[in-house]
mmCIF file of C-alpha atoms in Angstrom:
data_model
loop_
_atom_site.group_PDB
_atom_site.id
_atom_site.type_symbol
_atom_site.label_atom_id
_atom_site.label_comp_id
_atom_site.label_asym_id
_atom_site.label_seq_id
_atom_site.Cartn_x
_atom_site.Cartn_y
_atom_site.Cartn_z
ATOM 1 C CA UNK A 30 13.228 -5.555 -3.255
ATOM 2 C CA UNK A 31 15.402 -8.231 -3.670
ATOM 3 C CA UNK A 32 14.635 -9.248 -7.467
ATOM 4 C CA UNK A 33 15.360 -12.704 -8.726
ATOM 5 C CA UNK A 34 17.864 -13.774 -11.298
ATOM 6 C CA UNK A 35 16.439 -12.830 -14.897
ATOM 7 C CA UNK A 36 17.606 -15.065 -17.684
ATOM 8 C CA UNK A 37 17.158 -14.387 -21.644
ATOM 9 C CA UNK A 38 14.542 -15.942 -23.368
ATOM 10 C CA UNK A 39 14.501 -14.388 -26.498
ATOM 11 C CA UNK A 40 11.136 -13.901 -26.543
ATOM 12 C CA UNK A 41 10.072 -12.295 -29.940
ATOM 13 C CA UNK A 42 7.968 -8.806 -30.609
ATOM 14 C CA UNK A 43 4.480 -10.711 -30.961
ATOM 15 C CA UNK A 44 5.344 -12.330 -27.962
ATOM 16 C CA UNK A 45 6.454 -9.420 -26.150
ATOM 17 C CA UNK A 46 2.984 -7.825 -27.473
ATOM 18 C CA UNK A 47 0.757 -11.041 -26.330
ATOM 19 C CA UNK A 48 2.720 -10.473 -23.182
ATOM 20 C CA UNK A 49 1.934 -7.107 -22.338
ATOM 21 C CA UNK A 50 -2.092 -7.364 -23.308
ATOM 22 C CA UNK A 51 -2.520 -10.209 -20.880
ATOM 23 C CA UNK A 52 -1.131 -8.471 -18.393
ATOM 24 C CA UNK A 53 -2.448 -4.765 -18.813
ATOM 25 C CA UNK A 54 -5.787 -5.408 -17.207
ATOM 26 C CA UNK A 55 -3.969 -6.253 -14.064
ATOM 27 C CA UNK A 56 -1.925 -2.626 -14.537
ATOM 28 C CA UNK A 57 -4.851 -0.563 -15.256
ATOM 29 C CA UNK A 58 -6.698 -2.979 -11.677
ATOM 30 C CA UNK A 59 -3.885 -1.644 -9.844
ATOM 31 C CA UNK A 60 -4.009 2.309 -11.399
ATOM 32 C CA UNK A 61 -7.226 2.473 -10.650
ATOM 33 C CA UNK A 62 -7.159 1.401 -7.091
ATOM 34 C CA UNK A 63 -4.371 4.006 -5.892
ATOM 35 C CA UNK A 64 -6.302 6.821 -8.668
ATOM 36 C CA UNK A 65 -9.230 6.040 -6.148
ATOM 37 C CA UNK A 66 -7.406 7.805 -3.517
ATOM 38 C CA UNK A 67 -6.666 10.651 -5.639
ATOM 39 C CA UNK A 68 -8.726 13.815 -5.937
ATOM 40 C CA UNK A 69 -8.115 14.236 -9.278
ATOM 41 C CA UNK A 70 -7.340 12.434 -12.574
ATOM 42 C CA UNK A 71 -4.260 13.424 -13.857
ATOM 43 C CA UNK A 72 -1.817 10.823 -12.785
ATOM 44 C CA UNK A 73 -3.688 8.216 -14.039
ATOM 45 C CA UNK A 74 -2.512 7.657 -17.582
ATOM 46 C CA UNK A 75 1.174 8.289 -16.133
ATOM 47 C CA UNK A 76 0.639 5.482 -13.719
ATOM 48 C CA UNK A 77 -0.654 3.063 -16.290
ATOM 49 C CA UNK A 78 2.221 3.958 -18.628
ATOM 50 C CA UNK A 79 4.888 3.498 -15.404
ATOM 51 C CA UNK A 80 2.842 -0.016 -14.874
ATOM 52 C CA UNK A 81 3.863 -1.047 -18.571
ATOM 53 C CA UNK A 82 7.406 0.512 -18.480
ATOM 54 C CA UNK A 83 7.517 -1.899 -15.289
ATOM 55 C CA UNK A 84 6.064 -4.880 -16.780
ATOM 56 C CA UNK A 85 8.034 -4.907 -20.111
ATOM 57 C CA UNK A 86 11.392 -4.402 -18.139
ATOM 58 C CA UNK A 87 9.853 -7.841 -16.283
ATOM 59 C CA UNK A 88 9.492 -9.555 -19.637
ATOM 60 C CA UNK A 89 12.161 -12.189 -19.242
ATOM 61 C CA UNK A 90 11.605 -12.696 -15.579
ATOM 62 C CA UNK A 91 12.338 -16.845 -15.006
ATOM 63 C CA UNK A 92 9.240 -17.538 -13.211
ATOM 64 C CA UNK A 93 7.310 -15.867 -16.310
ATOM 65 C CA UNK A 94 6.940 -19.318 -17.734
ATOM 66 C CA UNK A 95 7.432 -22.077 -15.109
ATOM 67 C CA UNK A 96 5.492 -20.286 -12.630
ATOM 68 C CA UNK A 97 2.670 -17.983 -14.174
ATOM 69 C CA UNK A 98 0.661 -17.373 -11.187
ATOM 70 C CA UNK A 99 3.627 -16.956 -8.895
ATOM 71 C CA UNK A 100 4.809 -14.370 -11.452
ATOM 72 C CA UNK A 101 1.544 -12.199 -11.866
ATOM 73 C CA UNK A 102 1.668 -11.720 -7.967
ATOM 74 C CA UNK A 103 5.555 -10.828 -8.020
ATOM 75 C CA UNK A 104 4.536 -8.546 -10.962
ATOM 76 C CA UNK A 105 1.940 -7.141 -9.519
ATOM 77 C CA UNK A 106 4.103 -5.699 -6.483
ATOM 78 C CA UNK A 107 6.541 -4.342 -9.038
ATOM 79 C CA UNK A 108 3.939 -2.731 -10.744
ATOM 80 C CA UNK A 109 2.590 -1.285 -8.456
ATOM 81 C CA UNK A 110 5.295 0.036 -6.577
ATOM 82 C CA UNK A 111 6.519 1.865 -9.904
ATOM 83 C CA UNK A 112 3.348 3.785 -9.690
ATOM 84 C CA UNK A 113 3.701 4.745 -6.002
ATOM 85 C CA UNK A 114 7.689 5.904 -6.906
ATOM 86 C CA UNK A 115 5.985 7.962 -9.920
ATOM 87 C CA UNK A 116 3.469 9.731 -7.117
ATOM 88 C CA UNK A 117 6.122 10.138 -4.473
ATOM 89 C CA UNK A 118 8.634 12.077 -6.696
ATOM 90 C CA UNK A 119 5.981 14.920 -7.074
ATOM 91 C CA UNK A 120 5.839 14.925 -3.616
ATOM 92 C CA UNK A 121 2.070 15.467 -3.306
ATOM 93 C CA UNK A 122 1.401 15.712 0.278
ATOM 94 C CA UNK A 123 1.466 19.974 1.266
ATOM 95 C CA UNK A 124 3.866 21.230 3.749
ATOM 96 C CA UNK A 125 0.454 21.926 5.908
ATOM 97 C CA UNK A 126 -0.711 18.787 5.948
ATOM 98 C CA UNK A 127 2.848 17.172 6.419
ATOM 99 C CA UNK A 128 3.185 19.170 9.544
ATOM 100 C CA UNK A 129 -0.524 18.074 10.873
ATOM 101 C CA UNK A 130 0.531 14.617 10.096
ATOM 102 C CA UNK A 131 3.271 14.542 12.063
ATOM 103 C CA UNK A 132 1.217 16.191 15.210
ATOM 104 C CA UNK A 133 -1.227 13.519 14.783
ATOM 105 C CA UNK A 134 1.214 10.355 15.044
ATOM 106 C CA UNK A 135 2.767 11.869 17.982
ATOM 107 C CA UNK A 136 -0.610 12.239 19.416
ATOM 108 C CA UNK A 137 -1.096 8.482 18.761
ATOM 109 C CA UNK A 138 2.224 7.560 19.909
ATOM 110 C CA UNK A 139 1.015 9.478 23.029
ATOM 111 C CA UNK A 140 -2.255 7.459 23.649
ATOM 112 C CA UNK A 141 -0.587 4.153 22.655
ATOM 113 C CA UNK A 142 1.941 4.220 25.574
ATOM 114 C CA UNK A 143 -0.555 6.043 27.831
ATOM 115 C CA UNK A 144 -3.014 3.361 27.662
ATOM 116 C CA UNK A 145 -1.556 0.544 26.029
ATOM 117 C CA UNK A 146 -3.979 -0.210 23.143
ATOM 118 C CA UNK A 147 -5.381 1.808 20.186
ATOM 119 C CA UNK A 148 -7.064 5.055 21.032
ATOM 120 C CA UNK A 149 -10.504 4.827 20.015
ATOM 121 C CA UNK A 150 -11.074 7.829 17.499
ATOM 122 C CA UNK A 151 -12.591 10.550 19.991
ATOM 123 C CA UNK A 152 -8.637 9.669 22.195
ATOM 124 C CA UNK A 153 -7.029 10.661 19.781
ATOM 125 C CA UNK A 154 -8.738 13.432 18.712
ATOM 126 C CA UNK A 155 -8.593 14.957 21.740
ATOM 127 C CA UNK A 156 -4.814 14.074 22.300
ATOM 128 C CA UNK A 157 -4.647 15.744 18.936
ATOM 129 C CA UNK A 158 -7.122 18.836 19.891
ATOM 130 C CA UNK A 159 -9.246 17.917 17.579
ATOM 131 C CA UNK A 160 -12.859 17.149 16.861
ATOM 132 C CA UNK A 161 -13.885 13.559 15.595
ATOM 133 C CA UNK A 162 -15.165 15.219 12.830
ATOM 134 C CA UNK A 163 -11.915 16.816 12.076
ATOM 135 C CA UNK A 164 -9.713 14.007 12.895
ATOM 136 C CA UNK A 165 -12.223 11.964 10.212
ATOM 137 C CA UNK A 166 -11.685 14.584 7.127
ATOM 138 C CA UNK A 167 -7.761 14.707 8.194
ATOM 139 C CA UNK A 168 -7.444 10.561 7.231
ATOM 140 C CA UNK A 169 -9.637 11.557 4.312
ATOM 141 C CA UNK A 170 -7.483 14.953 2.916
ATOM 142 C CA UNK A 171 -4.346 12.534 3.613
ATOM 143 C CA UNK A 172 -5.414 9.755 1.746
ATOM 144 C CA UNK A 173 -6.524 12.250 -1.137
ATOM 145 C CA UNK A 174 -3.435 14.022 -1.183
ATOM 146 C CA UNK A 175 -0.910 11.133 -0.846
ATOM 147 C CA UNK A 176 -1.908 7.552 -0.960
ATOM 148 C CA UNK A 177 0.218 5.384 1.577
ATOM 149 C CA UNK A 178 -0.440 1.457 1.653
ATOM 150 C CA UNK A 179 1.152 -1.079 3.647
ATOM 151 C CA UNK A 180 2.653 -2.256 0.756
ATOM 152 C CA UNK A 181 5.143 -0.082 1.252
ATOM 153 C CA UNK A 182 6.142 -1.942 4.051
ATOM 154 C CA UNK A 183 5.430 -5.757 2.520
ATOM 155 C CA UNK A 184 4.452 -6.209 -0.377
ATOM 156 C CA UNK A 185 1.557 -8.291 -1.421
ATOM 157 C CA UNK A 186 0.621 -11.447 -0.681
ATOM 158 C CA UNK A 187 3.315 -14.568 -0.742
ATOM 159 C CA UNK A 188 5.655 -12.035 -2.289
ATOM 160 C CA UNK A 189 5.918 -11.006 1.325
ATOM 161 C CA UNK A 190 7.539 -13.593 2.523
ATOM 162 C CA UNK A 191 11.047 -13.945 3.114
ATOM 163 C CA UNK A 192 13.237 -15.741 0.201
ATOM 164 C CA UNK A 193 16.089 -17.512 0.051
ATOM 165 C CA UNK A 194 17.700 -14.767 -1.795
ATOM 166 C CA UNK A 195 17.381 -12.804 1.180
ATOM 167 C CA UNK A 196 20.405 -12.343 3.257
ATOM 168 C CA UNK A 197 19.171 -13.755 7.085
ATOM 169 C CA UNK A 198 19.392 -10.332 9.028
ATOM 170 C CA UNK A 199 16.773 -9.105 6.321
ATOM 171 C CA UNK A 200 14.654 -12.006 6.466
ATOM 172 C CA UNK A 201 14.807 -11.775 9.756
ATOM 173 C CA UNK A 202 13.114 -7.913 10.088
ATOM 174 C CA UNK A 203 11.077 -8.994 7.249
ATOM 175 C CA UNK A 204 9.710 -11.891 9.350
ATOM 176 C CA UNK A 205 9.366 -9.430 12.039
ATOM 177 C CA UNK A 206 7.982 -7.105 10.877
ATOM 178 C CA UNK A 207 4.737 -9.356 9.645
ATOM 179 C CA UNK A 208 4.420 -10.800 13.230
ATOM 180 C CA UNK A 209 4.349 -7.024 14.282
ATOM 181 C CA UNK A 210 2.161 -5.816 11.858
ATOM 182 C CA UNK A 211 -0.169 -8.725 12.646
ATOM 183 C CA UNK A 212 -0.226 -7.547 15.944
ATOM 184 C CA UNK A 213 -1.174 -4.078 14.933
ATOM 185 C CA UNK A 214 -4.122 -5.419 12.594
ATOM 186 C CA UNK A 215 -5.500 -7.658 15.312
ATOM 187 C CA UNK A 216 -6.001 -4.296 17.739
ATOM 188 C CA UNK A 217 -7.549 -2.522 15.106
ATOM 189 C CA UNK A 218 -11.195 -0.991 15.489
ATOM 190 C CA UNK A 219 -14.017 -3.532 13.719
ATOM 191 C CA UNK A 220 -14.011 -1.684 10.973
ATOM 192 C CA UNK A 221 -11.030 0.006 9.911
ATOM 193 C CA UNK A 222 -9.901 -4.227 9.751
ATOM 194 C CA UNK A 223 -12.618 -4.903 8.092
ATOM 195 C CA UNK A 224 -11.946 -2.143 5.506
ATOM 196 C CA UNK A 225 -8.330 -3.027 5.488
ATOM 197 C CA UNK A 226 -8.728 -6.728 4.784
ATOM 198 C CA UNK A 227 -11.649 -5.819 2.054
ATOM 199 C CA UNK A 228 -8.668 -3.311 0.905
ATOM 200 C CA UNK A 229 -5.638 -5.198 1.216
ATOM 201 C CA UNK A 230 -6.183 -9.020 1.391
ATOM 202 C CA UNK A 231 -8.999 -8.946 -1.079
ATOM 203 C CA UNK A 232 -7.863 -6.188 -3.258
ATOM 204 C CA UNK A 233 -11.506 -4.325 -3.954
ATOM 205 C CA UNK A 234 -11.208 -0.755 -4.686
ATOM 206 C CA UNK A 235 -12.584 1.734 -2.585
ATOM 207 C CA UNK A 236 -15.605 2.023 -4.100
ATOM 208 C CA UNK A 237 -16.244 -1.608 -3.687
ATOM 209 C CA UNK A 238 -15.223 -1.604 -0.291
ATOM 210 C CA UNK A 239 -17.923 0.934 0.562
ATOM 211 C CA UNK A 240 -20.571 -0.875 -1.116
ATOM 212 C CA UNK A 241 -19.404 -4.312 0.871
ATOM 213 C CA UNK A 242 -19.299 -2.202 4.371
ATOM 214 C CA UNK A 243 -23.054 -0.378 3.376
ATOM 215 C CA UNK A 244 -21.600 3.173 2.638
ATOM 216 C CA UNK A 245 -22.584 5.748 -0.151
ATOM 217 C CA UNK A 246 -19.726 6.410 -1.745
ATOM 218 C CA UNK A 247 -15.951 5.536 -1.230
ATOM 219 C CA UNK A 248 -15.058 8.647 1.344
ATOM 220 C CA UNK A 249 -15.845 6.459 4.218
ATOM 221 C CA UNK A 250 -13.862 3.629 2.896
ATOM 222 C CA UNK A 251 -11.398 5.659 2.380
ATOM 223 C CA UNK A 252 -11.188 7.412 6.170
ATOM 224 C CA UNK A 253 -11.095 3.666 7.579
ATOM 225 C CA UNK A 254 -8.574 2.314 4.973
ATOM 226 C CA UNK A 255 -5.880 5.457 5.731
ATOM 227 C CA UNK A 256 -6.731 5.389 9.741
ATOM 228 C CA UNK A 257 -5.870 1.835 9.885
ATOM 229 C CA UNK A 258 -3.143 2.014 7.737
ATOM 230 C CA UNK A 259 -1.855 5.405 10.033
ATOM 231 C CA UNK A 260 -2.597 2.948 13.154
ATOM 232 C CA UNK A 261 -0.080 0.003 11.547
ATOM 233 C CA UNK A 262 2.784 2.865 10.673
ATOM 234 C CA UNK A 263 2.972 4.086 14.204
ATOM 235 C CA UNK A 264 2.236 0.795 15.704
ATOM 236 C CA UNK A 265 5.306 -0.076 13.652
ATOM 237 C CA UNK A 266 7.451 3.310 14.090
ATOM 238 C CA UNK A 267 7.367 2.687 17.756
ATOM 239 C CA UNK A 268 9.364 -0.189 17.188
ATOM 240 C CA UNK A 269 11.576 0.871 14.976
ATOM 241 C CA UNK A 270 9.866 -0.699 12.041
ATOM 242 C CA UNK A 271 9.387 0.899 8.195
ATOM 243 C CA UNK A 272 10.427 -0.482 4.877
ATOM 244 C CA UNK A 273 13.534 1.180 4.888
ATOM 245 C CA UNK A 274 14.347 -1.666 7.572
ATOM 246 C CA UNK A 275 15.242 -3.692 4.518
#
């Protein structure tokens, strides 16, 4: 992820402590927004504990003290990617579901270069062989089962941006990839963006991104949030694009 330098500061155990409590309201933020796409509530405390485990290995980070805010964005990445790794080793998503995923981005890839834009949801359930209805409760049971944001792909926020750490051919698909992903926002359906930036760019949890967009509940929000999010991977797939790019 390419980490910056950490230098000793020999901060002491009350200090360490201090540290941590400022800070864990921001962990337990972040647990609670991927637990929201979860059907159940046993990874939580896990993911709260791999938050802290992340955040105390941070501790002597050099922009800890000459650049807070900086910091609790960089952290906040870190953090939350620890949780994600935590989710991903149990592997969550069934072999089932895998397979239908699969069948349903190469039904999207197949719309996308058919007509040159994003299928609207009834395309691509029929490409698919699918109802709406089905193709609807398929982004929900995916979301459920394994939660997938485009973090995975950049981070959040400035912490996005390419560094001067980074070596230029990485900066350089870094940089690409945003203008890409950009693109594949911008074609988005009204609402799945609208969900997405409430989501993403604002940071609400699904719940509150429900209330904002008028639903009952957060199953709504969280169809739009994992269709748009599907949308960006292939958009990005078909060009070769994923986080593993750098």
């Amino acid at each position: 992820m390419g980490a910056f330098p950490l230098i000793k500061t020999g901060f002491t155990d009350p200090e360490i402590s201090q540290y941590l409590r400022e800070v864990h309201p921001m962990i337990l933020r972040i647990a609670q927004r991927i637990q929201d796409g979860l059907p159940h509530n046993q990874h939580f405390d896990d993911m709260v504990q791999a938050g802290v485990t992340a955040a105390w290995e941070h501790r002597d980070h050099h922009l800890r003290l000459s650049r807070p805010d900086e910091f609790i964005r960089w952290l906040a990445v870190r953090v939350k990617g620890a949780m994600l790794d935590l989710l991903r080793e149990e592997d969550p998503l069934p072999r089932r579901l895998r397979a239908k995923v699969r069948h349903v981005e190469w039904a999207m890839a197949v719309c996308r270069s058919r007509l040159m834009r994003t299928p609207t949801d009834m395309e691509l359930a029929h490409e698919a062989g699918m109802t709406v209805d089905a193709l609807h409760q398929h982004f929900v049971d995916v979301g459920c089962a394994a939660p997938d944001y485009l973090d995975d792909y950049l981070g959040d926020g400035d912490c996005a941006q390419p560094d001067a750490q980074m070596p230029p051919d990485a900066a350089a698909i870094r940089t690409e990839l945003r203008e890409r992903l950009s693109d594949a926002i911008s074609q988005l359906p009204n609402q799945e963006k609208t969900a997405l930036s409430l989501y993403i760019l604002e940071g609400l949890t699904l719940e509150e991104v429900g209330r904002v967009m008028g639903f009952s509940g957060k199953s709504n929000a969280l169809r739009l949030v994992n269709a748009a999010i599907f949308s960006c991977r292939v958009h990005l797939a078909a060009r070769n694009l994923s986080a593993d790019s750098f």
